[in-house]
């Protein structure tokens, strides 16, 4: 069968070839555009991951700083010294520094609680830390002020009454069995300052025991929180990786892809 080149509709063929070329060009543009969008999304995810990682690191650093400040052993050591009249000038300076640090930690923790108010898992960890810090902070303020009253033989009756009431309330909350010993101290025929000092001895003992137990629980909860949050941040990368990169990442982890 012979073909006559003059009878072929070259215009139609040219149009068809042009159409196919346009399809190929459009497909290449579509693929390129899709890849660009994927790359843009990947870059955005990288930035978001860096932001999330920085937030987590800053949060954990702040928590650890505050948690390390809370030392149950210090409560017992300095309370025994103070109650027994062995409180030195060095001890006083240390307690004053602790009081200053406690104010800073209180402000730091308040800010973190505001920042993570809508983030329940972080808020739970911060609230647990706040509960411990409040009791530790109360002890720091009480021993600092009682030492000042005792040293300068000056007492603010209204503030002393408020302080005594707070120590009694917290002591009973943490250990209800202390109600009778506390009652005996309050009925002792002595001045209010000496009663407060004796109450500090009870208060420091129960707060120290409370902190020893709860710091262990808190540190386990903190570890679980960090582990969960770090996994969430790390997983952000694998949800936006291009398919080829995902396969490489999984092979790198030793997973077989079928």
mmCIF file of C-alpha atoms in Angstrom:
data_model
loop_
_atom_site.group_PDB
_atom_site.id
_atom_site.type_symbol
_atom_site.label_atom_id
_atom_site.label_comp_id
_atom_site.label_asym_id
_atom_site.label_seq_id
_atom_site.Cartn_x
_atom_site.Cartn_y
_atom_site.Cartn_z
ATOM 1 C CA UNK A 1 0.000 0.000 0.000
ATOM 2 C CA UNK A 2 1.484 3.319 -1.090
ATOM 3 C CA UNK A 3 1.103 6.619 0.685
ATOM 4 C CA UNK A 4 0.753 9.835 -1.184
ATOM 5 C CA UNK A 5 2.479 12.565 0.759
ATOM 6 C CA UNK A 6 0.266 15.118 -0.949
ATOM 7 C CA UNK A 7 -2.906 13.541 0.376
ATOM 8 C CA UNK A 8 -1.832 13.586 4.073
ATOM 9 C CA UNK A 9 -3.446 16.337 6.149
ATOM 10 C CA UNK A 10 -0.271 17.828 7.552
ATOM 11 C CA UNK A 11 -2.194 20.604 9.217
ATOM 12 C CA UNK A 12 -4.217 18.129 11.294
ATOM 13 C CA UNK A 13 -1.083 16.180 12.194
ATOM 14 C CA UNK A 14 0.664 19.394 13.163
ATOM 15 C CA UNK A 15 -2.242 20.358 15.353
ATOM 16 C CA UNK A 16 -2.201 16.926 17.009
ATOM 17 C CA UNK A 17 1.545 17.119 17.633
ATOM 18 C CA UNK A 18 1.142 20.610 19.066
ATOM 19 C CA UNK A 19 -1.671 19.409 21.321
ATOM 20 C CA UNK A 20 0.416 16.481 22.595
ATOM 21 C CA UNK A 21 3.357 18.830 23.206
ATOM 22 C CA UNK A 22 1.069 21.158 25.119
ATOM 23 C CA UNK A 23 -0.157 18.247 27.243
ATOM 24 C CA UNK A 24 3.393 17.209 28.023
ATOM 25 C CA UNK A 25 4.365 20.775 28.846
ATOM 26 C CA UNK A 26 1.310 21.203 31.050
ATOM 27 C CA UNK A 27 2.050 17.944 32.860
ATOM 28 C CA UNK A 28 5.649 18.971 33.440
ATOM 29 C CA UNK A 29 4.497 22.338 34.781
ATOM 30 C CA UNK A 30 1.949 20.586 36.991
ATOM 31 C CA UNK A 31 4.584 18.220 38.384
ATOM 32 C CA UNK A 32 7.036 21.067 38.891
ATOM 33 C CA UNK A 33 4.388 23.172 40.617
ATOM 34 C CA UNK A 34 3.437 20.251 42.860
ATOM 35 C CA UNK A 35 7.071 19.677 43.762
ATOM 36 C CA UNK A 36 7.519 23.372 44.502
ATOM 37 C CA UNK A 37 4.478 23.335 46.764
ATOM 38 C CA UNK A 38 5.774 20.220 48.521
ATOM 39 C CA UNK A 39 9.171 21.848 48.982
ATOM 40 C CA UNK A 40 7.547 25.023 50.299
ATOM 41 C CA UNK A 41 5.461 22.982 52.719
ATOM 42 C CA UNK A 42 8.563 21.089 53.784
ATOM 43 C CA UNK A 43 10.420 24.364 54.433
ATOM 44 C CA UNK A 44 7.475 25.700 56.434
ATOM 45 C CA UNK A 45 7.416 22.488 58.457
ATOM 46 C CA UNK A 46 11.144 22.821 59.126
ATOM 47 C CA UNK A 47 10.604 26.327 60.448
ATOM 48 C CA UNK A 48 7.617 25.234 62.521
ATOM 49 C CA UNK A 49 9.606 22.329 63.931
ATOM 50 C CA UNK A 50 12.450 24.659 64.923
ATOM 51 C CA UNK A 51 9.970 26.947 66.665
ATOM 52 C CA UNK A 52 8.341 24.028 68.499
ATOM 53 C CA UNK A 53 11.716 22.599 69.486
ATOM 54 C CA UNK A 54 12.877 25.950 70.821
ATOM 55 C CA UNK A 55 9.667 26.381 72.834
ATOM 56 C CA UNK A 56 10.021 22.910 74.334
ATOM 57 C CA UNK A 57 13.700 23.433 75.175
ATOM 58 C CA UNK A 58 12.979 26.779 76.849
ATOM 59 C CA UNK A 59 10.065 25.311 78.801
ATOM 60 C CA UNK A 60 12.094 22.354 80.048
ATOM 61 C CA UNK A 61 15.028 24.572 80.983
ATOM 62 C CA UNK A 62 12.715 26.819 83.002
ATOM 63 C CA UNK A 63 11.092 23.828 84.729
ATOM 64 C CA UNK A 64 14.423 22.233 85.611
ATOM 65 C CA UNK A 65 15.769 25.506 87.054
ATOM 66 C CA UNK A 66 12.752 25.841 89.341
ATOM 67 C CA UNK A 67 12.652 22.163 90.270
ATOM 68 C CA UNK A 68 16.356 22.096 91.159
ATOM 69 C CA UNK A 69 15.821 25.041 93.514
ATOM 70 C CA UNK A 70 13.341 23.038 95.575
ATOM 71 C CA UNK A 71 15.536 21.036 97.940
ATOM 72 C CA UNK A 72 13.754 19.200 100.798
ATOM 73 C CA UNK A 73 17.073 18.592 102.592
ATOM 74 C CA UNK A 74 17.676 22.348 102.865
ATOM 75 C CA UNK A 75 14.312 22.758 104.568
ATOM 76 C CA UNK A 76 15.230 20.329 107.331
ATOM 77 C CA UNK A 77 18.824 21.499 107.748
ATOM 78 C CA UNK A 78 18.134 25.217 108.073
ATOM 79 C CA UNK A 79 14.968 24.730 110.119
ATOM 80 C CA UNK A 80 16.792 22.619 112.700
ATOM 81 C CA UNK A 81 19.559 25.227 112.898
ATOM 82 C CA UNK A 82 17.081 28.062 113.322
ATOM 83 C CA UNK A 83 14.861 26.365 115.904
ATOM 84 C CA UNK A 84 17.888 25.285 117.957
ATOM 85 C CA UNK A 85 19.425 28.770 117.878
ATOM 86 C CA UNK A 86 22.393 27.771 115.697
ATOM 87 C CA UNK A 87 21.532 30.050 112.802
ATOM 88 C CA UNK A 88 24.683 31.882 111.620
ATOM 89 C CA UNK A 89 25.156 35.032 109.556
ATOM 90 C CA UNK A 90 26.135 32.822 106.625
ATOM 91 C CA UNK A 91 22.921 30.860 107.002
ATOM 92 C CA UNK A 92 20.981 34.105 107.034
ATOM 93 C CA UNK A 93 22.619 35.257 103.791
ATOM 94 C CA UNK A 94 21.852 31.921 102.176
ATOM 95 C CA UNK A 95 18.203 32.106 103.210
ATOM 96 C CA UNK A 96 17.969 35.686 101.935
ATOM 97 C CA UNK A 97 19.378 34.562 98.592
ATOM 98 C CA UNK A 98 16.891 31.708 98.520
ATOM 99 C CA UNK A 99 14.060 34.161 99.175
ATOM 100 C CA UNK A 100 15.193 36.368 96.283
ATOM 101 C CA UNK A 101 15.503 33.341 94.009
ATOM 102 C CA UNK A 102 12.064 32.160 95.090
ATOM 103 C CA UNK A 103 10.496 35.434 93.941
ATOM 104 C CA UNK A 104 12.223 35.099 90.577
ATOM 105 C CA UNK A 105 11.055 31.491 90.212
ATOM 106 C CA UNK A 106 7.525 32.501 91.149
ATOM 107 C CA UNK A 107 7.452 35.118 88.383
ATOM 108 C CA UNK A 108 9.026 32.717 85.894
ATOM 109 C CA UNK A 109 6.454 30.032 86.665
ATOM 110 C CA UNK A 110 3.526 32.461 86.487
ATOM 111 C CA UNK A 111 4.615 33.501 82.998
ATOM 112 C CA UNK A 112 4.903 29.891 81.855
ATOM 113 C CA UNK A 113 1.440 29.097 83.200
ATOM 114 C CA UNK A 114 0.000 32.002 81.223
ATOM 115 C CA UNK A 115 1.808 30.962 78.044
ATOM 116 C CA UNK A 116 0.619 27.354 78.243
ATOM 117 C CA UNK A 117 -2.840 27.963 79.669
ATOM 118 C CA UNK A 118 -4.502 26.412 76.580
ATOM 119 C CA UNK A 119 -2.036 23.530 76.335
ATOM 120 C CA UNK A 120 -3.342 21.035 78.861
ATOM 121 C CA UNK A 121 -0.447 18.549 79.021
ATOM 122 C CA UNK A 122 2.118 21.318 79.599
ATOM 123 C CA UNK A 123 -0.250 23.071 81.991
ATOM 124 C CA UNK A 124 -0.595 19.887 84.076
ATOM 125 C CA UNK A 125 3.183 19.629 84.476
ATOM 126 C CA UNK A 126 3.507 23.316 85.344
ATOM 127 C CA UNK A 127 0.632 23.116 87.843
ATOM 128 C CA UNK A 128 2.268 20.182 89.622
ATOM 129 C CA UNK A 129 5.507 22.155 89.831
ATOM 130 C CA UNK A 130 3.611 25.217 91.039
ATOM 131 C CA UNK A 131 2.056 23.244 93.910
ATOM 132 C CA UNK A 132 5.495 22.195 95.131
ATOM 133 C CA UNK A 133 7.017 25.625 94.650
ATOM 134 C CA UNK A 134 4.230 27.315 96.629
ATOM 135 C CA UNK A 135 4.913 25.171 99.679
ATOM 136 C CA UNK A 136 8.662 25.530 99.353
ATOM 137 C CA UNK A 137 8.269 29.270 98.842
ATOM 138 C CA UNK A 138 6.111 29.579 101.940
ATOM 139 C CA UNK A 139 8.821 27.917 104.015
ATOM 140 C CA UNK A 140 11.524 30.212 102.590
ATOM 141 C CA UNK A 141 9.491 33.335 103.390
ATOM 142 C CA UNK A 142 8.528 32.108 106.864
ATOM 143 C CA UNK A 143 12.008 31.219 108.077
ATOM 144 C CA UNK A 144 13.429 34.427 106.593
ATOM 145 C CA UNK A 145 10.869 36.641 108.336
ATOM 146 C CA UNK A 146 10.939 34.735 111.629
ATOM 147 C CA UNK A 147 14.710 35.062 111.702
ATOM 148 C CA UNK A 148 14.375 38.815 111.137
ATOM 149 C CA UNK A 149 11.799 39.105 113.951
ATOM 150 C CA UNK A 150 13.962 37.093 116.312
ATOM 151 C CA UNK A 151 17.176 38.932 115.456
ATOM 152 C CA UNK A 152 15.756 42.454 115.749
ATOM 153 C CA UNK A 153 13.265 41.675 118.522
ATOM 154 C CA UNK A 154 10.508 43.155 116.416
ATOM 155 C CA UNK A 155 7.211 41.575 115.417
ATOM 156 C CA UNK A 156 4.405 42.656 113.094
ATOM 157 C CA UNK A 157 1.463 41.028 114.952
ATOM 158 C CA UNK A 158 -0.923 40.940 111.976
ATOM 159 C CA UNK A 159 1.655 39.460 109.590
ATOM 160 C CA UNK A 160 2.845 36.973 112.217
ATOM 161 C CA UNK A 161 -0.756 35.844 112.765
ATOM 162 C CA UNK A 162 -1.256 35.425 109.018
ATOM 163 C CA UNK A 163 1.980 33.466 108.691
ATOM 164 C CA UNK A 164 1.071 31.211 111.608
ATOM 165 C CA UNK A 165 -2.374 30.575 110.139
ATOM 166 C CA UNK A 166 -0.852 29.599 106.780
ATOM 167 C CA UNK A 167 1.630 27.182 108.347
ATOM 168 C CA UNK A 168 -1.162 25.545 110.351
ATOM 169 C CA UNK A 169 -3.440 25.252 107.317
ATOM 170 C CA UNK A 170 -0.813 23.694 105.042
ATOM 171 C CA UNK A 171 0.450 21.359 107.774
ATOM 172 C CA UNK A 172 -3.064 20.014 108.408
ATOM 173 C CA UNK A 173 -3.743 19.647 104.685
ATOM 174 C CA UNK A 174 -0.602 17.589 104.176
ATOM 175 C CA UNK A 175 -0.865 15.622 107.417
ATOM 176 C CA UNK A 176 -4.234 15.706 109.256
ATOM 177 C CA UNK A 177 -2.717 13.817 112.225
ATOM 178 C CA UNK A 178 -0.780 16.955 113.144
ATOM 179 C CA UNK A 179 -3.875 18.704 114.445
ATOM 180 C CA UNK A 180 -3.284 17.603 118.040
ATOM 181 C CA UNK A 181 0.454 18.519 118.167
ATOM 182 C CA UNK A 182 -0.402 21.884 116.651
ATOM 183 C CA UNK A 183 -3.112 22.475 119.231
ATOM 184 C CA UNK A 184 -0.628 21.760 122.029
ATOM 185 C CA UNK A 185 1.846 24.283 120.591
ATOM 186 C CA UNK A 186 -0.858 26.951 120.382
ATOM 187 C CA UNK A 187 -1.839 26.308 124.006
ATOM 188 C CA UNK A 188 1.742 26.631 125.243
ATOM 189 C CA UNK A 189 2.160 29.575 127.686
ATOM 190 C CA UNK A 190 4.640 31.575 125.601
ATOM 191 C CA UNK A 191 4.604 34.529 123.219
ATOM 192 C CA UNK A 192 3.369 34.332 119.632
ATOM 193 C CA UNK A 193 6.849 34.495 118.117
ATOM 194 C CA UNK A 194 8.044 31.412 119.980
ATOM 195 C CA UNK A 195 4.831 29.604 119.048
ATOM 196 C CA UNK A 196 5.455 30.451 115.408
ATOM 197 C CA UNK A 197 9.031 29.158 115.636
ATOM 198 C CA UNK A 198 7.810 25.868 117.100
ATOM 199 C CA UNK A 199 5.146 25.652 114.411
ATOM 200 C CA UNK A 200 7.881 26.188 111.817
ATOM 201 C CA UNK A 201 9.567 23.031 113.080
ATOM 202 C CA UNK A 202 6.374 21.029 112.434
ATOM 203 C CA UNK A 203 5.699 22.804 109.170
ATOM 204 C CA UNK A 204 9.200 22.250 107.779
ATOM 205 C CA UNK A 205 9.073 18.546 108.606
ATOM 206 C CA UNK A 206 5.771 17.895 106.838
ATOM 207 C CA UNK A 207 6.659 20.072 103.831
ATOM 208 C CA UNK A 208 10.012 18.333 103.437
ATOM 209 C CA UNK A 209 8.347 14.903 103.449
ATOM 210 C CA UNK A 210 5.743 16.105 100.983
ATOM 211 C CA UNK A 211 8.382 17.439 98.585
ATOM 212 C CA UNK A 212 10.517 14.295 98.756
ATOM 213 C CA UNK A 213 7.539 12.180 97.677
ATOM 214 C CA UNK A 214 6.127 14.570 95.083
ATOM 215 C CA UNK A 215 9.429 15.462 93.429
ATOM 216 C CA UNK A 216 9.856 11.806 92.464
ATOM 217 C CA UNK A 217 6.343 11.692 91.012
ATOM 218 C CA UNK A 218 6.799 15.023 89.273
ATOM 219 C CA UNK A 219 10.110 14.062 87.662
ATOM 220 C CA UNK A 220 8.537 10.887 86.245
ATOM 221 C CA UNK A 221 5.641 12.922 84.853
ATOM 222 C CA UNK A 222 8.072 15.454 83.404
ATOM 223 C CA UNK A 223 10.040 12.693 81.673
ATOM 224 C CA UNK A 224 6.856 11.263 80.144
ATOM 225 C CA UNK A 225 5.774 14.720 78.980
ATOM 226 C CA UNK A 226 9.127 15.486 77.347
ATOM 227 C CA UNK A 227 9.218 12.085 75.667
ATOM 228 C CA UNK A 228 5.733 12.587 74.209
ATOM 229 C CA UNK A 229 6.403 16.157 73.079
ATOM 230 C CA UNK A 230 9.740 15.291 71.502
ATOM 231 C CA UNK A 231 8.114 12.478 69.531
ATOM 232 C CA UNK A 232 5.394 14.861 68.333
ATOM 233 C CA UNK A 233 8.001 17.363 67.152
ATOM 234 C CA UNK A 234 10.140 14.703 65.466
ATOM 235 C CA UNK A 235 7.092 13.237 63.708
ATOM 236 C CA UNK A 236 6.350 16.612 62.119
ATOM 237 C CA UNK A 237 9.149 15.959 59.620
ATOM 238 C CA UNK A 238 7.801 12.615 58.408
ATOM 239 C CA UNK A 239 4.322 13.972 57.668
ATOM 240 C CA UNK A 240 5.651 16.427 55.064
ATOM 241 C CA UNK A 241 8.674 14.634 53.570
ATOM 242 C CA UNK A 242 8.447 13.963 49.794
ATOM 243 C CA UNK A 243 7.825 10.277 49.032
ATOM 244 C CA UNK A 244 11.437 9.568 48.059
ATOM 245 C CA UNK A 245 12.747 11.162 51.232
ATOM 246 C CA UNK A 246 10.218 9.272 53.310
ATOM 247 C CA UNK A 247 11.438 5.988 51.852
ATOM 248 C CA UNK A 248 15.074 6.923 52.557
ATOM 249 C CA UNK A 249 14.217 7.916 56.121
ATOM 250 C CA UNK A 250 12.413 4.649 56.774
ATOM 251 C CA UNK A 251 15.195 2.577 55.242
ATOM 252 C CA UNK A 252 17.621 4.472 57.429
ATOM 253 C CA UNK A 253 15.601 3.424 60.472
ATOM 254 C CA UNK A 254 15.790 -0.203 59.343
ATOM 255 C CA UNK A 255 12.166 -0.492 58.222
ATOM 256 C CA UNK A 256 11.374 -2.564 55.145
ATOM 257 C CA UNK A 257 9.040 -0.847 52.694
ATOM 258 C CA UNK A 258 6.942 -2.964 50.411
#
